[in-house]
PDB file of C-alpha atoms in Angstrom:
ATOM      1  CA  MET A 126     -23.998 -44.527 -16.828  1.00  0.00           C
ATOM      2  CA  ASN A 127     -24.761 -43.484 -20.412  1.00  0.00           C
ATOM      3  CA  ILE A 128     -23.668 -40.315 -22.185  1.00  0.00           C
ATOM      4  CA  VAL A 129     -26.999 -38.528 -21.676  1.00  0.00           C
ATOM      5  CA  THR A 130     -26.904 -39.079 -17.919  1.00  0.00           C
ATOM      6  CA  ARG A 131     -23.320 -37.826 -17.678  1.00  0.00           C
ATOM      7  CA  PHE A 132     -24.213 -34.761 -19.691  1.00  0.00           C
ATOM      8  CA  LEU A 133     -27.184 -33.971 -17.461  1.00  0.00           C
ATOM      9  CA  ILE A 134     -25.083 -34.367 -14.305  1.00  0.00           C
ATOM     10  CA  SER A 135     -22.358 -32.111 -15.719  1.00  0.00           C
ATOM     11  CA  LEU A 136     -24.939 -29.515 -16.725  1.00  0.00           C
ATOM     12  CA  LEU A 137     -26.517 -29.553 -13.271  1.00  0.00           C
ATOM     13  CA  VAL A 138     -23.149 -29.215 -11.503  1.00  0.00           C
ATOM     14  CA  ASN A 139     -22.209 -26.220 -13.682  1.00  0.00           C
ATOM     15  CA  HIS A 140     -25.590 -24.636 -13.009  1.00  0.00           C
ATOM     16  CA  CYS A 141     -25.098 -25.024  -9.245  1.00  0.00           C
ATOM     17  CA  LEU A 142     -21.614 -23.483  -9.388  1.00  0.00           C
ATOM     18  CA  ILE A 143     -22.762 -20.529 -11.485  1.00  0.00           C
ATOM     19  CA  ALA A 144     -25.692 -19.928  -9.144  1.00  0.00           C
ATOM     20  CA  GLN A 145     -23.318 -19.934  -6.180  1.00  0.00           C
ATOM     21  CA  LEU A 146     -21.003 -17.409  -7.880  1.00  0.00           C
ATOM     22  CA  ASP A 147     -23.959 -15.141  -8.640  1.00  0.00           C
ATOM     23  CA  LEU A 148     -25.034 -15.359  -5.010  1.00  0.00           C
ATOM     24  CA  ASN A 149     -21.550 -14.414  -3.829  1.00  0.00           C
ATOM     25  CA  ASN A 150     -21.454 -11.446  -6.192  1.00  0.00           C
ATOM     26  CA  GLN A 151     -24.832 -10.265  -4.940  1.00  0.00           C
ATOM     27  CA  ASN A 152     -23.620 -10.477  -1.360  1.00  0.00           C
ATOM     28  CA  ASN A 153     -20.556  -8.355  -2.210  1.00  0.00           C
ATOM     29  CA  ILE A 154     -22.344  -5.590  -4.123  1.00  0.00           C
ATOM     30  CA  ASP A 155     -22.573  -3.270  -1.155  1.00  0.00           C
ATOM     31  CA  PRO A 156     -19.524  -3.490   1.131  1.00  0.00           C
ATOM     32  CA  LEU A 157     -21.264  -1.218   3.651  1.00  0.00           C
ATOM     33  CA  SER A 158     -24.193  -3.574   4.198  1.00  0.00           C
ATOM     34  CA  GLU A 159     -24.221  -6.087   7.023  1.00  0.00           C
ATOM     35  CA  THR A 160     -22.375  -9.340   6.382  1.00  0.00           C
ATOM     36  CA  PRO A 161     -24.719 -12.354   6.234  1.00  0.00           C
ATOM     37  CA  LEU A 162     -24.496 -14.537   9.336  1.00  0.00           C
ATOM     38  CA  PHE A 163     -23.108 -18.007   8.712  1.00  0.00           C
ATOM     39  CA  SER A 164     -22.480 -20.888  11.040  1.00  0.00           C
ATOM     40  CA  ILE A 165     -18.846 -21.168  12.153  1.00  0.00           C
ATOM     41  CA  PRO A 166     -16.962 -23.971  13.905  1.00  0.00           C
ATOM     42  CA  SER A 167     -17.318 -23.820  17.680  1.00  0.00           C
ATOM     43  CA  GLU A 168     -13.560 -24.027  18.212  1.00  0.00           C
ATOM     44  CA  MET A 169     -12.805 -21.024  15.990  1.00  0.00           C
ATOM     45  CA  THR A 170     -11.574 -18.110  18.094  1.00  0.00           C
ATOM     46  CA  PHE A 171     -12.654 -14.531  17.568  1.00  0.00           C
ATOM     47  CA  GLU A 172      -9.145 -13.605  16.380  1.00  0.00           C
ATOM     48  CA  GLU A 173      -9.263 -16.384  13.785  1.00  0.00           C
ATOM     49  CA  TYR A 174     -12.684 -15.190  12.668  1.00  0.00           C
ATOM     50  CA  LYS A 175     -11.349 -11.653  12.213  1.00  0.00           C
ATOM     51  CA  ASP A 176      -8.260 -12.933  10.385  1.00  0.00           C
ATOM     52  CA  MET A 177     -10.401 -14.945   7.981  1.00  0.00           C
ATOM     53  CA  ASN A 178     -12.586 -11.931   7.139  1.00  0.00           C
ATOM     54  CA  ARG A 179      -9.911  -9.275   6.624  1.00  0.00           C
ATOM     55  CA  ARG A 180     -10.401  -7.787   3.146  1.00  0.00           C
ATOM     56  CA  PHE A 181      -7.722  -6.593   0.768  1.00  0.00           C
ATOM     57  CA  ASN A 182      -9.816  -3.725  -0.596  1.00  0.00           C
ATOM     58  CA  ILE A 183     -10.266  -2.328   2.908  1.00  0.00           C
ATOM     59  CA  ALA A 184      -6.565  -2.899   3.680  1.00  0.00           C
ATOM     60  CA  ILE A 185      -5.587  -0.949   0.566  1.00  0.00           C
ATOM     61  CA  ALA A 186      -7.982   1.850   1.540  1.00  0.00           C
ATOM     62  CA  TRP A 187      -6.374   2.015   4.989  1.00  0.00           C
ATOM     63  CA  SER A 188      -2.925   1.984   3.370  1.00  0.00           C
ATOM     64  CA  ALA A 189      -3.819   5.138   1.446  1.00  0.00           C
ATOM     65  CA  ILE A 190      -3.838   7.029   4.762  1.00  0.00           C
ATOM     66  CA  PRO A 191      -0.296   8.421   5.279  1.00  0.00           C
ATOM     67  CA  ILE A 192       0.154   7.082   8.807  1.00  0.00           C
ATOM     68  CA  PRO A 193       3.137   4.787   9.517  1.00  0.00           C
ATOM     69  CA  GLY A 194       2.101   1.281  10.587  1.00  0.00           C
ATOM     70  CA  ILE A 195      -1.570   1.588   9.643  1.00  0.00           C
ATOM     71  CA  THR A 196      -1.551  -1.488   7.367  1.00  0.00           C
ATOM     72  CA  HIS A 197      -0.100  -3.680  10.127  1.00  0.00           C
ATOM     73  CA  TYR A 198      -2.711  -2.220  12.469  1.00  0.00           C
ATOM     74  CA  TYR A 199      -5.523  -3.415  10.191  1.00  0.00           C
ATOM     75  CA  ALA A 200      -3.759  -6.781   9.890  1.00  0.00           C
ATOM     76  CA  GLY A 201      -4.055  -7.198  13.660  1.00  0.00           C
ATOM     77  CA  GLU A 202      -0.305  -6.753  14.263  1.00  0.00           C
ATOM     78  CA  LYS A 203      -0.671  -4.075  16.932  1.00  0.00           C
ATOM     79  CA  LYS A 204       2.875  -4.340  18.355  1.00  0.00           C
ATOM     80  CA  MET A 205       4.540  -4.049  14.948  1.00  0.00           C
ATOM     81  CA  ALA A 206       2.162  -1.227  14.015  1.00  0.00           C
ATOM     82  CA  LYS A 207       3.247   0.678  17.127  1.00  0.00           C
ATOM     83  CA  ARG A 208       6.932   0.147  16.307  1.00  0.00           C
ATOM     84  CA  LEU A 209       6.447   1.359  12.754  1.00  0.00           C
ATOM     85  CA  LEU A 210       4.536   4.393  14.031  1.00  0.00           C
ATOM     86  CA  TYR A 211       7.369   5.331  16.381  1.00  0.00           C
ATOM     87  CA  MET A 212       9.940   4.814  13.612  1.00  0.00           C
ATOM     88  CA  GLY A 213       7.929   7.032  11.281  1.00  0.00           C
ATOM     89  CA  LEU A 214       7.654   9.730  13.940  1.00  0.00           C
ATOM     90  CA  GLY A 215      11.417   9.480  14.408  1.00  0.00           C
ATOM     91  CA  GLY A 216      11.908  10.062  10.682  1.00  0.00           C
ATOM     92  CA  ILE A 217       9.625  13.101  10.766  1.00  0.00           C
ATOM     93  CA  ALA A 218      11.494  14.466  13.792  1.00  0.00           C
ATOM     94  CA  SER A 219      14.809  13.987  11.970  1.00  0.00           C
ATOM     95  CA  ILE A 220      13.531  16.002   9.007  1.00  0.00           C
ATOM     96  CA  ILE A 221      12.298  18.800  11.288  1.00  0.00           C
ATOM     97  CA  ILE A 222      15.604  18.922  13.181  1.00  0.00           C
ATOM     98  CA  GLY A 223      17.563  18.995   9.929  1.00  0.00           C
ATOM     99  CA  GLY A 224      15.424  21.807   8.585  1.00  0.00           C
ATOM    100  CA  SER A 225      15.920  23.867  11.747  1.00  0.00           C
ATOM    101  CA  MET A 226      19.704  23.422  11.524  1.00  0.00           C
ATOM    102  CA  ASN A 227      19.875  24.966   8.065  1.00  0.00           C
ATOM    103  CA  GLY A 228      20.619  28.673   8.148  1.00  0.00           C
ATOM    104  CA  GLU A 229      18.726  31.356   6.270  1.00  0.00           C
ATOM    105  CA  PRO A 230      19.446  31.344   2.527  1.00  0.00           C
ATOM    106  CA  SER A 231      22.011  33.997   1.615  1.00  0.00           C
ATOM    107  CA  TRP A 232      24.177  35.174  -1.262  1.00  0.00           C
ATOM    108  CA  PRO A 233      27.776  33.969  -1.552  1.00  0.00           C
ATOM    109  CA  ASP A 234      30.356  35.693   0.646  1.00  0.00           C
ATOM    110  CA  THR A 235      32.131  38.246  -1.562  1.00  0.00           C
ATOM    111  CA  THR A 236      34.296  40.003   1.015  1.00  0.00           C
ATOM    112  CA  ASN A 237      37.271  38.737  -0.964  1.00  0.00           C
ATOM    113  CA  SER A 238      37.677  40.868  -4.090  1.00  0.00           C
ATOM    114  CA  GLU A 239      38.735  37.882  -6.189  1.00  0.00           C
ATOM    115  CA  ILE A 240      35.504  36.089  -5.355  1.00  0.00           C
ATOM    116  CA  ARG A 241      33.560  39.309  -5.914  1.00  0.00           C
ATOM    117  CA  ASP A 242      34.842  39.477  -9.493  1.00  0.00           C
ATOM    118  CA  LEU A 243      33.259  36.094 -10.222  1.00  0.00           C
ATOM    119  CA  TYR A 244      29.748  37.550  -9.998  1.00  0.00           C
ATOM    120  CA  ALA A 245      27.683  40.238 -11.652  1.00  0.00           C
ATOM    121  CA  ILE A 246      25.191  41.860  -9.279  1.00  0.00           C
ATOM    122  CA  TYR A 247      22.160  43.905 -10.293  1.00  0.00           C
ATOM    123  CA  ASN A 248      19.789  45.974  -8.123  1.00  0.00           C
ATOM    124  CA  LEU A 249      22.103  45.590  -5.138  1.00  0.00           C
ATOM    125  CA  GLY A 250      20.393  46.067  -1.787  1.00  0.00           C
ATOM    126  CA  THR A 251      16.844  46.006  -3.170  1.00  0.00           C
ATOM    127  CA  ASP A 252      14.092  43.388  -3.173  1.00  0.00           C
ATOM    128  CA  ASP A 253      14.851  42.764  -6.862  1.00  0.00           C
ATOM    129  CA  GLU A 254      18.514  41.995  -6.263  1.00  0.00           C
ATOM    130  CA  GLU A 255      19.855  39.454  -8.747  1.00  0.00           C
ATOM    131  CA  TRP A 256      23.167  37.627  -8.915  1.00  0.00           C
ATOM    132  CA  TYR A 257      24.798  36.078 -11.956  1.00  0.00           C
ATOM    133  CA  GLU A 258      27.878  33.914 -12.083  1.00  0.00           C
ATOM    134  CA  LYS A 259      30.432  34.931 -14.714  1.00  0.00           C
ATOM    135  CA  ILE A 260      31.425  31.971 -16.871  1.00  0.00           C
ATOM    136  CA  PRO A 261      34.320  32.673 -19.319  1.00  0.00           C
ATOM    137  CA  VAL A 262      33.508  31.770 -22.920  1.00  0.00           C
ATOM    138  CA  SER A 263      36.234  33.516 -24.978  1.00  0.00           C
ATOM    139  CA  ILE A 264      39.287  35.787 -24.791  1.00  0.00           C
ATOM    140  CA  GLU A 265      40.067  38.413 -27.453  1.00  0.00           C
ATOM    141  CA  ASN A 266      42.752  41.095 -27.176  1.00  0.00           C
ATOM    142  CA  ASN A 267      43.198  40.253 -23.513  1.00  0.00           C
ATOM    143  CA  GLN A 268      39.504  40.875 -23.015  1.00  0.00           C
ATOM    144  CA  THR A 269      37.508  38.033 -21.515  1.00  0.00           C
ATOM    145  CA  SER A 270      33.909  37.515 -22.550  1.00  0.00           C
ATOM    146  CA  TYR A 271      31.569  35.958 -20.021  1.00  0.00           C
ATOM    147  CA  LYS A 272      28.287  34.127 -20.090  1.00  0.00           C
ATOM    148  CA  LEU A 273      26.056  35.080 -17.194  1.00  0.00           C
ATOM    149  CA  GLU A 274      24.249  32.301 -15.348  1.00  0.00           C
ATOM    150  CA  LYS A 275      21.692  33.300 -12.740  1.00  0.00           C
ATOM    151  CA  ILE A 276      22.117  31.925  -9.220  1.00  0.00           C
ATOM    152  CA  ASN A 277      19.863  31.922  -6.165  1.00  0.00           C
ATOM    153  CA  LYS A 278      20.424  32.277  -2.468  1.00  0.00           C
ATOM    154  CA  GLU A 279      21.675  29.120  -0.804  1.00  0.00           C
ATOM    155  CA  SER A 280      21.763  27.881   2.776  1.00  0.00           C
ATOM    156  CA  ASP A 281      24.700  26.109   4.373  1.00  0.00           C
ATOM    157  CA  ASN A 282      22.770  22.767   4.459  1.00  0.00           C
ATOM    158  CA  ALA A 283      24.114  21.941   7.903  1.00  0.00           C
ATOM    159  CA  GLY A 284      21.116  19.696   8.560  1.00  0.00           C
ATOM    160  CA  GLY A 285      21.164  17.946   5.207  1.00  0.00           C
ATOM    161  CA  LEU A 286      22.275  14.646   6.742  1.00  0.00           C
ATOM    162  CA  PHE A 287      19.359  14.655   9.197  1.00  0.00           C
ATOM    163  CA  ILE A 288      16.887  15.440   6.411  1.00  0.00           C
ATOM    164  CA  ALA A 289      18.235  12.650   4.186  1.00  0.00           C
ATOM    165  CA  ALA A 290      18.148  10.169   7.082  1.00  0.00           C
ATOM    166  CA  GLY A 291      14.566  11.131   7.917  1.00  0.00           C
ATOM    167  CA  ILE A 292      13.425  10.678   4.315  1.00  0.00           C
ATOM    168  CA  ILE A 293      15.081   7.242   4.118  1.00  0.00           C
ATOM    169  CA  ILE A 294      13.473   6.162   7.403  1.00  0.00           C
ATOM    170  CA  LEU A 295      10.018   7.314   6.303  1.00  0.00           C
ATOM    171  CA  ALA A 296      10.293   5.699   2.866  1.00  0.00           C
ATOM    172  CA  GLY A 297      11.493   2.389   4.312  1.00  0.00           C
ATOM    173  CA  ASP A 298       8.802   2.510   6.994  1.00  0.00           C
ATOM    174  CA  PHE A 299       5.978   2.989   4.488  1.00  0.00           C
ATOM    175  CA  ILE A 300       7.289   0.370   2.050  1.00  0.00           C
ATOM    176  CA  TYR A 301       7.715  -2.255   4.781  1.00  0.00           C
ATOM    177  CA  ASP A 302       4.334  -1.477   6.318  1.00  0.00           C
ATOM    178  CA  ARG A 303       2.429  -1.697   3.036  1.00  0.00           C
ATOM    179  CA  LEU A 304       4.132  -4.727   1.463  1.00  0.00           C
ATOM    180  CA  TRP A 305       4.587  -6.897   4.554  1.00  0.00           C
ATOM    181  CA  GLY A 306       1.295  -5.754   6.052  1.00  0.00           C
ATOM    182  CA  LEU A 307      -0.661  -6.997   3.027  1.00  0.00           C
ATOM    183  CA  LYS A 308       1.411 -10.182   3.008  1.00  0.00           C
ATOM    184  CA  LYS A 309       0.595 -10.745   6.685  1.00  0.00           C
ATOM    185  CA  ILE A 310      -3.138 -10.393   5.952  1.00  0.00           C
ATOM    186  CA  GLU A 311      -2.872 -12.998   3.202  1.00  0.00           C
ATOM    187  CA  GLU A 312      -0.926 -15.396   5.452  1.00  0.00           C
ATOM    188  CA  LYS A 313      -3.458 -15.096   8.271  1.00  0.00           C
ATOM    189  CA  ARG A 314      -6.401 -15.665   5.960  1.00  0.00           C
ATOM    190  CA  ASP A 315      -4.748 -18.693   4.366  1.00  0.00           C
ATOM    191  CA  ARG A 316      -3.813 -20.168   7.750  1.00  0.00           C
ATOM    192  CA  VAL A 317      -7.385 -20.037   9.080  1.00  0.00           C
ATOM    193  CA  ARG A 318      -8.962 -21.246   5.844  1.00  0.00           C
ATOM    194  CA  TYR A 319      -6.491 -24.130   5.602  1.00  0.00           C
ATOM    195  CA  LYS A 320      -7.040 -25.128   9.231  1.00  0.00           C
ATOM    196  CA  TYR A 321     -10.815 -25.313   9.033  1.00  0.00           C
ATOM    197  CA  GLY A 322     -11.062 -26.105   5.333  1.00  0.00           C
ATOM    198  CA  LYS A 323      -9.520 -29.536   5.972  1.00  0.00           C
ATOM    199  CA  LYS A 324     -12.439 -30.337   8.269  1.00  0.00           C
ATOM    200  CA  ILE A 325     -15.087 -29.704   5.632  1.00  0.00           C
ATOM    201  CA  LYS A 326     -16.382 -32.852   3.979  1.00  0.00           C
ATOM    202  CA  MET A 327     -18.360 -32.224   0.801  1.00  0.00           C
ATOM    203  CA  SER A 328     -20.156 -34.830  -1.294  1.00  0.00           C
ATOM    204  CA  PHE A 329     -22.660 -34.902  -4.163  1.00  0.00           C
ATOM    205  CA  THR A 330     -25.512 -37.421  -4.385  1.00  0.00           C
ATOM    206  CA  PRO A 331     -27.077 -37.626  -7.862  1.00  0.00           C
ATOM    207  CA  LYS A 332     -30.627 -38.946  -8.081  1.00  0.00           C
ATOM    208  CA  ILE A 333     -32.283 -39.997 -11.330  1.00  0.00           C
ATOM    209  CA  GLY A 334     -35.878 -41.125 -11.631  1.00  0.00           C
ATOM    210  CA  PHE A 335     -39.177 -40.786 -13.446  1.00  0.00           C
ATOM    211  CA  GLN A 336     -41.823 -38.382 -12.236  1.00  0.00           C
ATOM    212  CA  ASN A 337     -45.099 -37.739 -14.050  1.00  0.00           C
ATOM    213  CA  GLY A 338     -43.814 -39.711 -17.005  1.00  0.00           C
ATOM    214  CA  HIS A 339     -40.650 -37.567 -17.385  1.00  0.00           C
ATOM    215  CA  LEU A 340     -37.018 -38.276 -16.629  1.00  0.00           C
ATOM    216  CA  GLY A 341     -35.897 -36.299 -13.582  1.00  0.00           C
ATOM    217  CA  LEU A 342     -32.390 -35.505 -12.319  1.00  0.00           C
ATOM    218  CA  SER A 343     -31.444 -33.960  -8.977  1.00  0.00           C
ATOM    219  CA  LEU A 344     -28.124 -33.349  -7.281  1.00  0.00           C
ATOM    220  CA  ASN A 345     -27.900 -33.037  -3.501  1.00  0.00           C
ATOM    221  CA  SER A 346     -24.797 -31.471  -1.933  1.00  0.00           C
ATOM    222  CA  ASN A 347     -23.839 -32.486   1.581  1.00  0.00           C
ATOM    223  CA  PHE A 348     -21.478 -30.544   3.865  1.00  0.00           C
ATOM    224  CA  ASN A 349     -20.023 -31.938   7.043  1.00  0.00           C
ATOM    225  CA  ILE A 350     -17.547 -30.163   9.298  1.00  0.00           C
ATOM    226  CA  LYS A 351     -15.735 -32.313  11.817  1.00  0.00           C
ATOM    227  CA  ILE A 352     -14.926 -30.497  15.012  1.00  0.00           C
TER     228      ILE A 352
END
């Protein structure tokens, strides 16, 4: 086979590959349009067909919805999705319980006169009541100068542990669902494609000849799936 023939074959193969890529891009322009119908192996189950066609862009769109377990749900892992949903609801319940345990915000207890002297209070008993903590900065002639630092009402934070636990549960739930859910989609797609991809036999048959006094070159591609 001379150099010209090899060049023509290489050029034709590249042209076929580029044409196929353009066709794939055209098919994926509108994700809302119907998917073209292709022949599938007779032994492929419906679950395998769904696994092979799960899309990452749709999975990421589902993952943007703040529902625990939704990524695993799209991945077809219904049991794990249900577990993650219940765990997420448990985290939300823990936050609600913790919030209900916290008392109403209030000013510090100043019934003790020594504690009372640590604060400067303005507009006492009004809606504009303000409290400042006295912070010593200097002492001159037995007179202490203070810097005033404004403080706000505080609750007793009795439910702080429940709130922290709920936040940790929710964060862990979402991270696990998103990362491992996307990984599960990739594993399922690869498993199906590997299983049936091994059965595809592909071959090229180059044909060179003269037609109407000109050199002609054609390349036939043959696909064979063994079931």
